[in-house]
């Protein structure tokens, strides 16, 4: 009998690490004969790759699972799986809230997904694959239970085959008091540099031009070779730099205290290194930073900022903030506003504090800032950042910049194929929108900047093949959601 194609749907929320995990899970199921579909109700296997960093992300998934309850009752043969951070954090709780879920697979167990899907189909028994809790064993035992999932890459699984995330580290050992990641992704472990370089070489061979090295605190990357040699992030970037075909090397996300001079020197010296650093500060108030256990002071962060700008002229720096953290007084918040005003970040990702069960902050401090005030502080801080982003963007009008073209812009997606509005990024990670042709996607080209909004630069491509060349009308100005294209890691 002819076997019908097996189909797979996956929904991904959260950071770049999850985006990469989903790409790899889909790749591994495709090798088992699955084909990706875009409607959960059309799929034999429905997967949710989840995020636990804020309550909202979890609620979204539980709602989506709830909506599938009836579909699953009517189609009992399908396989419904919850993967990633929420699986590791909630464990059996996932099936208490959504009993129709068939498998719960943590971040450190994703290699087992194909085998577990088969197991569910064979036995119709719920399957769990979870790593140890941080206090459930010795350091090595816990670390060993979180495996870095790094199967062969599949270019066709990426929205843009010329760009790829490359995992260089898993887990986190910083234990910021508000953060669930050290629990959901386990101890910090760096991958062997030879494996990373080999993966980059393979990606380059398949036409990948830009690699983004990812880790929760990517600049803490260190690999001890066991013979006295140690590889740092700067060493890794230099090695990847030698790979023909790779044009750009990015890395996210950085921890302020680990921004060492050797790394900054590498970013300055190596032409392929993108001149952009995402270094979350979280708050501009020392008392808050202390309660967050961020391990640096505001002065310490300023020292890092000055040193980075001195060592890498023209570098763009962006940050994350949490507003409304426990005990954040008006005065504390004002200090954060002052920092944003003065630090001149390229952009800032701002989040309202969301207490996370199992974290130190949730145990120790009451969530004492009302939601309304969190919202107001979020808006106020964003307004200050937007003034700076617009000023920064305006200084770029008249410049000619090198843009790696990523695809149609939000406006371009609604235009018919051919000549349409495209979007790309500069070597300082600035978003540039311009009119062009589909065949420019994946190319690096020069764009003259003519206009600016707080989120986007508008320009004219220097290709000689695109007609018009006029300015993009105001109505076409990209919305702030274009920020989402570079979600912070965690
Ligand atoms: N509540 C709100 N924001 C959080 N982040 C991490 N944990 C929380 C939390 N409990 C934010 C931090 C981090 C970003 C990715 O998410 O700013 O840098
Ligand atoms: Fe680690 Fe970042 Fe979470 Fe802090 S905020 S614990 S550095 S992942």
PDB file of N, CA and C in Angstrom, residues 213-309:
ATOM      1  N   UNK A 213      26.444  33.480  16.160  1.00  0.00           N
ATOM      2  CA  UNK A 213      26.828  32.544  17.212  1.00  0.00           C
ATOM      3  C   UNK A 213      25.940  32.815  18.410  1.00  0.00           C
ATOM      4  N   UNK A 214      25.295  31.774  18.930  1.00  0.00           N
ATOM      5  CA  UNK A 214      24.375  32.034  20.034  1.00  0.00           C
ATOM      6  C   UNK A 214      24.722  31.251  21.292  1.00  0.00           C
ATOM      7  N   UNK A 215      24.486  31.937  22.401  1.00  0.00           N
ATOM      8  CA  UNK A 215      24.656  31.364  23.734  1.00  0.00           C
ATOM      9  C   UNK A 215      23.962  32.326  24.691  1.00  0.00           C
ATOM     10  N   UNK A 216      23.528  31.835  25.830  1.00  0.00           N
ATOM     11  CA  UNK A 216      22.808  32.703  26.771  1.00  0.00           C
ATOM     12  C   UNK A 216      23.723  33.832  27.261  1.00  0.00           C
ATOM     13  N   UNK A 217      24.979  33.495  27.513  1.00  0.00           N
ATOM     14  CA  UNK A 217      25.986  34.529  27.814  1.00  0.00           C
ATOM     15  C   UNK A 217      27.169  34.195  26.898  1.00  0.00           C
ATOM     16  N   UNK A 218      27.001  34.565  25.648  1.00  0.00           N
ATOM     17  CA  UNK A 218      27.877  34.053  24.574  1.00  0.00           C
ATOM     18  C   UNK A 218      29.335  34.444  24.798  1.00  0.00           C
ATOM     19  N   UNK A 219      29.527  35.626  25.423  1.00  0.00           N
ATOM     20  CA  UNK A 219      30.914  36.072  25.618  1.00  0.00           C
ATOM     21  C   UNK A 219      31.569  35.406  26.830  1.00  0.00           C
ATOM     22  N   UNK A 220      30.839  34.549  27.538  1.00  0.00           N
ATOM     23  CA  UNK A 220      31.498  33.748  28.585  1.00  0.00           C
ATOM     24  C   UNK A 220      32.045  32.454  27.973  1.00  0.00           C
ATOM     25  N   UNK A 221      31.848  32.281  26.655  1.00  0.00           N
ATOM     26  CA  UNK A 221      32.293  31.050  25.993  1.00  0.00           C
ATOM     27  C   UNK A 221      33.751  30.749  26.342  1.00  0.00           C
ATOM     28  N   UNK A 222      33.993  29.544  26.806  1.00  0.00           N
ATOM     29  CA  UNK A 222      35.378  29.095  26.984  1.00  0.00           C
ATOM     30  C   UNK A 222      35.412  27.583  26.882  1.00  0.00           C
ATOM     31  N   UNK A 223      36.397  27.103  26.136  1.00  0.00           N
ATOM     32  CA  UNK A 223      36.525  25.658  26.012  1.00  0.00           C
ATOM     33  C   UNK A 223      37.941  25.254  26.410  1.00  0.00           C
ATOM     34  N   UNK A 224      38.036  24.441  27.461  1.00  0.00           N
ATOM     35  CA  UNK A 224      39.340  23.944  27.908  1.00  0.00           C
ATOM     36  C   UNK A 224      39.651  22.662  27.151  1.00  0.00           C
ATOM     37  N   UNK A 225      40.788  22.673  26.446  1.00  0.00           N
ATOM     38  CA  UNK A 225      41.111  21.515  25.602  1.00  0.00           C
ATOM     39  C   UNK A 225      41.691  20.350  26.404  1.00  0.00           C
ATOM     40  N   UNK A 226      41.992  20.596  27.663  1.00  0.00           N
ATOM     41  CA  UNK A 226      42.484  19.512  28.501  1.00  0.00           C
ATOM     42  C   UNK A 226      44.003  19.395  28.478  1.00  0.00           C
ATOM     43  N   UNK A 227      44.672  20.221  27.636  1.00  0.00           N
ATOM     44  CA  UNK A 227      46.137  20.166  27.579  1.00  0.00           C
ATOM     45  C   UNK A 227      46.719  21.548  27.888  1.00  0.00           C
ATOM     46  N   UNK A 228      45.930  22.326  28.649  1.00  0.00           N
ATOM     47  CA  UNK A 228      46.399  23.666  29.030  1.00  0.00           C
ATOM     48  C   UNK A 228      45.913  24.746  28.073  1.00  0.00           C
ATOM     49  N   UNK A 229      45.451  24.336  26.882  1.00  0.00           N
ATOM     50  CA  UNK A 229      44.955  25.347  25.939  1.00  0.00           C
ATOM     51  C   UNK A 229      43.509  25.672  26.242  1.00  0.00           C
ATOM     52  N   UNK A 230      43.151  26.937  26.052  1.00  0.00           N
ATOM     53  CA  UNK A 230      41.757  27.339  26.246  1.00  0.00           C
ATOM     54  C   UNK A 230      41.314  28.179  25.043  1.00  0.00           C
ATOM     55  N   UNK A 231      40.146  27.888  24.499  1.00  0.00           N
ATOM     56  CA  UNK A 231      39.606  28.701  23.399  1.00  0.00           C
ATOM     57  C   UNK A 231      38.581  29.666  23.958  1.00  0.00           C
ATOM     58  N   UNK A 232      38.718  30.929  23.579  1.00  0.00           N
ATOM     59  CA  UNK A 232      37.747  31.952  23.982  1.00  0.00           C
ATOM     60  C   UNK A 232      36.889  32.310  22.766  1.00  0.00           C
ATOM     61  N   UNK A 233      35.902  33.173  22.990  1.00  0.00           N
ATOM     62  CA  UNK A 233      35.045  33.585  21.870  1.00  0.00           C
ATOM     63  C   UNK A 233      35.876  34.280  20.792  1.00  0.00           C
ATOM     64  N   UNK A 234      36.853  35.099  21.228  1.00  0.00           N
ATOM     65  CA  UNK A 234      37.672  35.813  20.243  1.00  0.00           C
ATOM     66  C   UNK A 234      38.423  34.815  19.358  1.00  0.00           C
ATOM     67  N   UNK A 235      38.929  33.723  19.973  1.00  0.00           N
ATOM     68  CA  UNK A 235      39.656  32.707  19.185  1.00  0.00           C
ATOM     69  C   UNK A 235      38.719  32.051  18.173  1.00  0.00           C
ATOM     70  N   UNK A 236      37.524  31.782  18.639  1.00  0.00           N
ATOM     71  CA  UNK A 236      36.539  31.129  17.782  1.00  0.00           C
ATOM     72  C   UNK A 236      36.191  32.021  16.581  1.00  0.00           C
ATOM     73  N   UNK A 237      35.963  33.295  16.863  1.00  0.00           N
ATOM     74  CA  UNK A 237      35.600  34.218  15.776  1.00  0.00           C
ATOM     75  C   UNK A 237      36.746  34.291  14.759  1.00  0.00           C
ATOM     76  N   UNK A 238      37.993  34.319  15.254  1.00  0.00           N
ATOM     77  CA  UNK A 238      39.128  34.383  14.308  1.00  0.00           C
ATOM     78  C   UNK A 238      39.138  33.158  13.419  1.00  0.00           C
ATOM     79  N   UNK A 239      38.845  31.992  13.986  1.00  0.00           N
ATOM     80  CA  UNK A 239      38.862  30.781  13.159  1.00  0.00           C
ATOM     81  C   UNK A 239      37.731  30.796  12.136  1.00  0.00           C
ATOM     82  N   UNK A 240      36.553  31.232  12.563  1.00  0.00           N
ATOM     83  CA  UNK A 240      35.416  31.265  11.621  1.00  0.00           C
ATOM     84  C   UNK A 240      35.683  32.305  10.530  1.00  0.00           C
ATOM     85  N   UNK A 241      36.426  33.340  10.911  1.00  0.00           N
ATOM     86  CA  UNK A 241      36.753  34.411   9.980  1.00  0.00           C
ATOM     87  C   UNK A 241      37.505  33.897   8.757  1.00  0.00           C
ATOM     88  N   UNK A 242      38.264  32.814   8.953  1.00  0.00           N
ATOM     89  CA  UNK A 242      39.075  32.264   7.858  1.00  0.00           C
ATOM     90  C   UNK A 242      38.251  31.461   6.860  1.00  0.00           C
ATOM     91  N   UNK A 243      36.989  31.215   7.156  1.00  0.00           N
ATOM     92  CA  UNK A 243      36.189  30.354   6.267  1.00  0.00           C
ATOM     93  C   UNK A 243      35.705  31.155   5.059  1.00  0.00           C
ATOM     94  N   UNK A 244      36.080  30.680   3.877  1.00  0.00           N
ATOM     95  CA  UNK A 244      35.659  31.364   2.648  1.00  0.00           C
ATOM     96  C   UNK A 244      34.139  31.269   2.519  1.00  0.00           C
ATOM     97  N   UNK A 245      33.526  32.334   2.099  1.00  0.00           N
ATOM     98  CA  UNK A 245      32.065  32.328   1.920  1.00  0.00           C
ATOM     99  C   UNK A 245      31.347  33.011   3.067  1.00  0.00           C
ATOM    100  N   UNK A 246      31.868  32.860   4.280  1.00  0.00           N
ATOM    101  CA  UNK A 246      31.266  33.578   5.416  1.00  0.00           C
ATOM    102  C   UNK A 246      31.634  35.054   5.286  1.00  0.00           C
ATOM    103  N   UNK A 247      30.592  35.906   5.281  1.00  0.00           N
ATOM    104  CA  UNK A 247      30.844  37.348   5.140  1.00  0.00           C
ATOM    105  C   UNK A 247      30.639  38.100   6.441  1.00  0.00           C
ATOM    106  N   UNK A 248      29.766  37.555   7.280  1.00  0.00           N
ATOM    107  CA  UNK A 248      29.450  38.262   8.526  1.00  0.00           C
ATOM    108  C   UNK A 248      29.393  37.294   9.694  1.00  0.00           C
ATOM    109  N   UNK A 249      29.951  37.735  10.818  1.00  0.00           N
ATOM    110  CA  UNK A 249      29.888  36.933  12.042  1.00  0.00           C
ATOM    111  C   UNK A 249      29.298  37.810  13.150  1.00  0.00           C
ATOM    112  N   UNK A 250      28.176  37.354  13.694  1.00  0.00           N
ATOM    113  CA  UNK A 250      27.539  38.060  14.813  1.00  0.00           C
ATOM    114  C   UNK A 250      27.582  37.158  16.028  1.00  0.00           C
ATOM    115  N   UNK A 251      27.332  37.702  17.191  1.00  0.00           N
ATOM    116  CA  UNK A 251      27.178  36.859  18.382  1.00  0.00           C
ATOM    117  C   UNK A 251      26.243  37.538  19.369  1.00  0.00           C
ATOM    118  N   UNK A 252      25.349  36.753  19.947  1.00  0.00           N
ATOM    119  CA  UNK A 252      24.406  37.218  20.955  1.00  0.00           C
ATOM    120  C   UNK A 252      24.187  36.099  21.965  1.00  0.00           C
ATOM    121  N   UNK A 253      23.865  36.402  23.222  1.00  0.00           N
ATOM    122  CA  UNK A 253      23.786  37.683  23.892  1.00  0.00           C
ATOM    123  C   UNK A 253      24.937  37.812  24.872  1.00  0.00           C
ATOM    124  N   UNK A 254      25.399  39.019  25.095  1.00  0.00           N
ATOM    125  CA  UNK A 254      26.581  39.205  25.930  1.00  0.00           C
ATOM    126  C   UNK A 254      26.228  39.521  27.377  1.00  0.00           C
ATOM    127  N   UNK A 255      27.103  39.089  28.265  1.00  0.00           N
ATOM    128  CA  UNK A 255      26.969  39.458  29.674  1.00  0.00           C
ATOM    129  C   UNK A 255      27.980  40.576  29.948  1.00  0.00           C
ATOM    130  N   UNK A 256      27.521  41.712  30.534  1.00  0.00           N
ATOM    131  CA  UNK A 256      28.392  42.887  30.645  1.00  0.00           C
ATOM    132  C   UNK A 256      29.758  42.601  31.266  1.00  0.00           C
ATOM    133  N   UNK A 257      29.782  41.805  32.316  1.00  0.00           N
ATOM    134  CA  UNK A 257      31.044  41.585  33.038  1.00  0.00           C
ATOM    135  C   UNK A 257      32.045  40.761  32.234  1.00  0.00           C
ATOM    136  N   UNK A 258      31.568  40.044  31.219  1.00  0.00           N
ATOM    137  CA  UNK A 258      32.462  39.175  30.462  1.00  0.00           C
ATOM    138  C   UNK A 258      32.918  39.793  29.139  1.00  0.00           C
ATOM    139  N   UNK A 259      32.746  41.123  29.019  1.00  0.00           N
ATOM    140  CA  UNK A 259      33.139  41.791  27.771  1.00  0.00           C
ATOM    141  C   UNK A 259      34.640  42.096  27.831  1.00  0.00           C
ATOM    142  N   UNK A 260      35.433  41.108  27.456  1.00  0.00           N
ATOM    143  CA  UNK A 260      36.883  41.241  27.634  1.00  0.00           C
ATOM    144  C   UNK A 260      37.527  41.983  26.461  1.00  0.00           C
ATOM    145  N   UNK A 261      38.733  42.515  26.719  1.00  0.00           N
ATOM    146  CA  UNK A 261      39.433  43.290  25.689  1.00  0.00           C
ATOM    147  C   UNK A 261      39.774  42.448  24.465  1.00  0.00           C
ATOM    148  N   UNK A 262      40.127  41.186  24.668  1.00  0.00           N
ATOM    149  CA  UNK A 262      40.495  40.358  23.510  1.00  0.00           C
ATOM    150  C   UNK A 262      39.309  40.232  22.553  1.00  0.00           C
ATOM    151  N   UNK A 263      38.097  40.178  23.116  1.00  0.00           N
ATOM    152  CA  UNK A 263      36.908  40.069  22.265  1.00  0.00           C
ATOM    153  C   UNK A 263      36.684  41.377  21.508  1.00  0.00           C
ATOM    154  N   UNK A 264      36.788  42.484  22.225  1.00  0.00           N
ATOM    155  CA  UNK A 264      36.580  43.787  21.571  1.00  0.00           C
ATOM    156  C   UNK A 264      37.647  44.011  20.490  1.00  0.00           C
ATOM    157  N   UNK A 265      38.891  43.599  20.780  1.00  0.00           N
ATOM    158  CA  UNK A 265      39.958  43.737  19.772  1.00  0.00           C
ATOM    159  C   UNK A 265      39.617  42.914  18.534  1.00  0.00           C
ATOM    160  N   UNK A 266      39.102  41.702  18.753  1.00  0.00           N
ATOM    161  CA  UNK A 266      38.743  40.841  17.611  1.00  0.00           C
ATOM    162  C   UNK A 266      37.638  41.498  16.788  1.00  0.00           C
ATOM    163  N   UNK A 267      36.635  42.071  17.470  1.00  0.00           N
ATOM    164  CA  UNK A 267      35.524  42.701  16.741  1.00  0.00           C
ATOM    165  C   UNK A 267      36.058  43.875  15.904  1.00  0.00           C
ATOM    166  N   UNK A 268      37.008  44.615  16.462  1.00  0.00           N
ATOM    167  CA  UNK A 268      37.560  45.752  15.698  1.00  0.00           C
ATOM    168  C   UNK A 268      38.416  45.272  14.527  1.00  0.00           C
ATOM    169  N   UNK A 269      39.283  44.293  14.801  1.00  0.00           N
ATOM    170  CA  UNK A 269      40.289  43.906  13.816  1.00  0.00           C
ATOM    171  C   UNK A 269      39.742  43.056  12.674  1.00  0.00           C
ATOM    172  N   UNK A 270      38.727  42.274  12.954  1.00  0.00           N
ATOM    173  CA  UNK A 270      38.274  41.306  11.949  1.00  0.00           C
ATOM    174  C   UNK A 270      37.137  41.912  11.123  1.00  0.00           C
ATOM    175  N   UNK A 271      37.391  42.132   9.838  1.00  0.00           N
ATOM    176  CA  UNK A 271      36.388  42.827   9.025  1.00  0.00           C
ATOM    177  C   UNK A 271      35.039  42.125   8.954  1.00  0.00           C
ATOM    178  N   UNK A 272      35.022  40.798   9.099  1.00  0.00           N
ATOM    179  CA  UNK A 272      33.729  40.099   9.000  1.00  0.00           C
ATOM    180  C   UNK A 272      32.926  40.171  10.300  1.00  0.00           C
ATOM    181  N   UNK A 273      33.566  40.596  11.383  1.00  0.00           N
ATOM    182  CA  UNK A 273      32.839  40.677  12.660  1.00  0.00           C
ATOM    183  C   UNK A 273      31.886  41.861  12.610  1.00  0.00           C
ATOM    184  N   UNK A 274      30.624  41.600  12.865  1.00  0.00           N
ATOM    185  CA  UNK A 274      29.613  42.664  12.849  1.00  0.00           C
ATOM    186  C   UNK A 274      29.874  43.605  14.024  1.00  0.00           C
ATOM    187  N   UNK A 275      29.801  44.914  13.740  1.00  0.00           N
ATOM    188  CA  UNK A 275      30.151  45.909  14.772  1.00  0.00           C
ATOM    189  C   UNK A 275      28.908  46.234  15.595  1.00  0.00           C
ATOM    190  N   UNK A 276      28.454  45.226  16.280  1.00  0.00           N
ATOM    191  CA  UNK A 276      27.209  45.349  17.047  1.00  0.00           C
ATOM    192  C   UNK A 276      27.308  44.455  18.270  1.00  0.00           C
ATOM    193  N   UNK A 277      26.972  45.031  19.418  1.00  0.00           N
ATOM    194  CA  UNK A 277      26.999  44.259  20.664  1.00  0.00           C
ATOM    195  C   UNK A 277      25.667  44.400  21.383  1.00  0.00           C
ATOM    196  N   UNK A 278      25.045  43.277  21.669  1.00  0.00           N
ATOM    197  CA  UNK A 278      23.830  43.299  22.491  1.00  0.00           C
ATOM    198  C   UNK A 278      24.274  42.929  23.909  1.00  0.00           C
ATOM    199  N   UNK A 279      24.235  43.925  24.801  1.00  0.00           N
ATOM    200  CA  UNK A 279      24.746  43.725  26.170  1.00  0.00           C
ATOM    201  C   UNK A 279      23.706  44.221  27.172  1.00  0.00           C
ATOM    202  N   UNK A 280      22.771  43.362  27.562  1.00  0.00           N
ATOM    203  CA  UNK A 280      21.681  43.798  28.442  1.00  0.00           C
ATOM    204  C   UNK A 280      22.176  44.309  29.791  1.00  0.00           C
ATOM    205  N   UNK A 281      21.657  45.491  30.196  1.00  0.00           N
ATOM    206  CA  UNK A 281      22.019  46.043  31.513  1.00  0.00           C
ATOM    207  C   UNK A 281      20.901  45.774  32.525  1.00  0.00           C
ATOM    208  N   UNK A 282      19.680  45.712  32.068  1.00  0.00           N
ATOM    209  CA  UNK A 282      18.460  45.382  32.857  1.00  0.00           C
ATOM    210  C   UNK A 282      17.942  46.517  33.729  1.00  0.00           C
ATOM    211  N   UNK A 283      18.838  47.287  34.384  1.00  0.00           N
ATOM    212  CA  UNK A 283      18.377  48.397  35.227  1.00  0.00           C
ATOM    213  C   UNK A 283      19.498  49.414  35.372  1.00  0.00           C
ATOM    214  N   UNK A 284      19.132  50.659  35.649  1.00  0.00           N
ATOM    215  CA  UNK A 284      20.133  51.703  35.863  1.00  0.00           C
ATOM    216  C   UNK A 284      20.303  52.040  37.335  1.00  0.00           C
ATOM    217  N   UNK A 285      19.826  51.168  38.213  1.00  0.00           N
ATOM    218  CA  UNK A 285      19.885  51.447  39.651  1.00  0.00           C
ATOM    219  C   UNK A 285      20.642  50.325  40.362  1.00  0.00           C
ATOM    220  N   UNK A 286      21.680  50.708  41.109  1.00  0.00           N
ATOM    221  CA  UNK A 286      22.520  49.700  41.764  1.00  0.00           C
ATOM    222  C   UNK A 286      21.749  48.799  42.724  1.00  0.00           C
ATOM    223  N   UNK A 287      20.775  49.398  43.458  1.00  0.00           N
ATOM    224  CA  UNK A 287      20.017  48.557  44.407  1.00  0.00           C
ATOM    225  C   UNK A 287      19.262  47.470  43.659  1.00  0.00           C
ATOM    226  N   UNK A 288      18.655  47.859  42.540  1.00  0.00           N
ATOM    227  CA  UNK A 288      17.899  46.882  41.744  1.00  0.00           C
ATOM    228  C   UNK A 288      18.847  45.830  41.158  1.00  0.00           C
ATOM    229  N   UNK A 289      19.973  46.293  40.630  1.00  0.00           N
ATOM    230  CA  UNK A 289      20.937  45.343  40.046  1.00  0.00           C
ATOM    231  C   UNK A 289      21.390  44.330  41.091  1.00  0.00           C
ATOM    232  N   UNK A 290      21.527  44.817  42.323  1.00  0.00           N
ATOM    233  CA  UNK A 290      21.952  43.922  43.400  1.00  0.00           C
ATOM    234  C   UNK A 290      20.868  42.879  43.677  1.00  0.00           C
ATOM    235  N   UNK A 291      19.621  43.348  43.743  1.00  0.00           N
ATOM    236  CA  UNK A 291      18.540  42.377  43.987  1.00  0.00           C
ATOM    237  C   UNK A 291      18.386  41.415  42.807  1.00  0.00           C
ATOM    238  N   UNK A 292      18.735  41.903  41.625  1.00  0.00           N
ATOM    239  CA  UNK A 292      18.691  41.015  40.450  1.00  0.00           C
ATOM    240  C   UNK A 292      19.889  40.065  40.420  1.00  0.00           C
ATOM    241  N   UNK A 293      20.895  40.357  41.239  1.00  0.00           N
ATOM    242  CA  UNK A 293      22.169  39.619  41.265  1.00  0.00           C
ATOM    243  C   UNK A 293      22.839  39.623  39.889  1.00  0.00           C
ATOM    244  N   UNK A 294      22.952  40.844  39.353  1.00  0.00           N
ATOM    245  CA  UNK A 294      23.571  40.945  38.025  1.00  0.00           C
ATOM    246  C   UNK A 294      25.104  40.999  38.078  1.00  0.00           C
ATOM    247  N   UNK A 295      25.676  41.098  39.272  1.00  0.00           N
ATOM    248  CA  UNK A 295      27.131  40.982  39.453  1.00  0.00           C
ATOM    249  C   UNK A 295      27.942  42.185  38.947  1.00  0.00           C
ATOM    250  N   UNK A 296      27.260  43.308  38.596  1.00  0.00           N
ATOM    251  CA  UNK A 296      27.985  44.530  38.242  1.00  0.00           C
ATOM    252  C   UNK A 296      27.181  45.708  38.764  1.00  0.00           C
ATOM    253  N   UNK A 297      27.851  46.875  38.788  1.00  0.00           N
ATOM    254  CA  UNK A 297      27.160  48.112  39.186  1.00  0.00           C
ATOM    255  C   UNK A 297      26.922  48.952  37.925  1.00  0.00           C
ATOM    256  N   UNK A 298      26.159  50.031  38.096  1.00  0.00           N
ATOM    257  CA  UNK A 298      25.929  50.921  36.954  1.00  0.00           C
ATOM    258  C   UNK A 298      27.268  51.490  36.470  1.00  0.00           C
ATOM    259  N   UNK A 299      28.142  51.867  37.406  1.00  0.00           N
ATOM    260  CA  UNK A 299      29.474  52.373  37.014  1.00  0.00           C
ATOM    261  C   UNK A 299      30.247  51.318  36.235  1.00  0.00           C
ATOM    262  N   UNK A 300      30.136  50.091  36.692  1.00  0.00           N
ATOM    263  CA  UNK A 300      30.827  48.989  36.014  1.00  0.00           C
ATOM    264  C   UNK A 300      30.318  48.838  34.577  1.00  0.00           C
ATOM    265  N   UNK A 301      29.021  48.985  34.418  1.00  0.00           N
ATOM    266  CA  UNK A 301      28.443  48.880  33.072  1.00  0.00           C
ATOM    267  C   UNK A 301      28.942  50.036  32.194  1.00  0.00           C
ATOM    268  N   UNK A 302      28.978  51.253  32.794  1.00  0.00           N
ATOM    269  CA  UNK A 302      29.468  52.410  32.029  1.00  0.00           C
ATOM    270  C   UNK A 302      30.915  52.205  31.581  1.00  0.00           C
ATOM    271  N   UNK A 303      31.704  51.620  32.481  1.00  0.00           N
ATOM    272  CA  UNK A 303      33.115  51.372  32.132  1.00  0.00           C
ATOM    273  C   UNK A 303      33.170  50.465  30.902  1.00  0.00           C
ATOM    274  N   UNK A 304      32.331  49.422  30.899  1.00  0.00           N
ATOM    275  CA  UNK A 304      32.292  48.475  29.781  1.00  0.00           C
ATOM    276  C   UNK A 304      31.851  49.184  28.490  1.00  0.00           C
ATOM    277  N   UNK A 305      30.846  50.058  28.657  1.00  0.00           N
ATOM    278  CA  UNK A 305      30.306  50.785  27.494  1.00  0.00           C
ATOM    279  C   UNK A 305      31.378  51.695  26.872  1.00  0.00           C
ATOM    280  N   UNK A 306      32.059  52.464  27.733  1.00  0.00           N
ATOM    281  CA  UNK A 306      33.107  53.375  27.236  1.00  0.00           C
ATOM    282  C   UNK A 306      34.235  52.583  26.575  1.00  0.00           C
ATOM    283  N   UNK A 307      34.632  51.508  27.243  1.00  0.00           N
ATOM    284  CA  UNK A 307      35.736  50.703  26.723  1.00  0.00           C
ATOM    285  C   UNK A 307      35.354  50.093  25.370  1.00  0.00           C
ATOM    286  N   UNK A 308      34.126  49.620  25.240  1.00  0.00           N
ATOM    287  CA  UNK A 308      33.691  49.013  23.978  1.00  0.00           C
ATOM    288  C   UNK A 308      33.723  50.049  22.860  1.00  0.00           C
ATOM    289  N   UNK A 309      33.235  51.261  23.171  1.00  0.00           N
ATOM    290  CA  UNK A 309      33.181  52.293  22.127  1.00  0.00           C
ATOM    291  C   UNK A 309      34.560  52.821  21.775  1.00  0.00           C
TER     292      UNK A 309
END
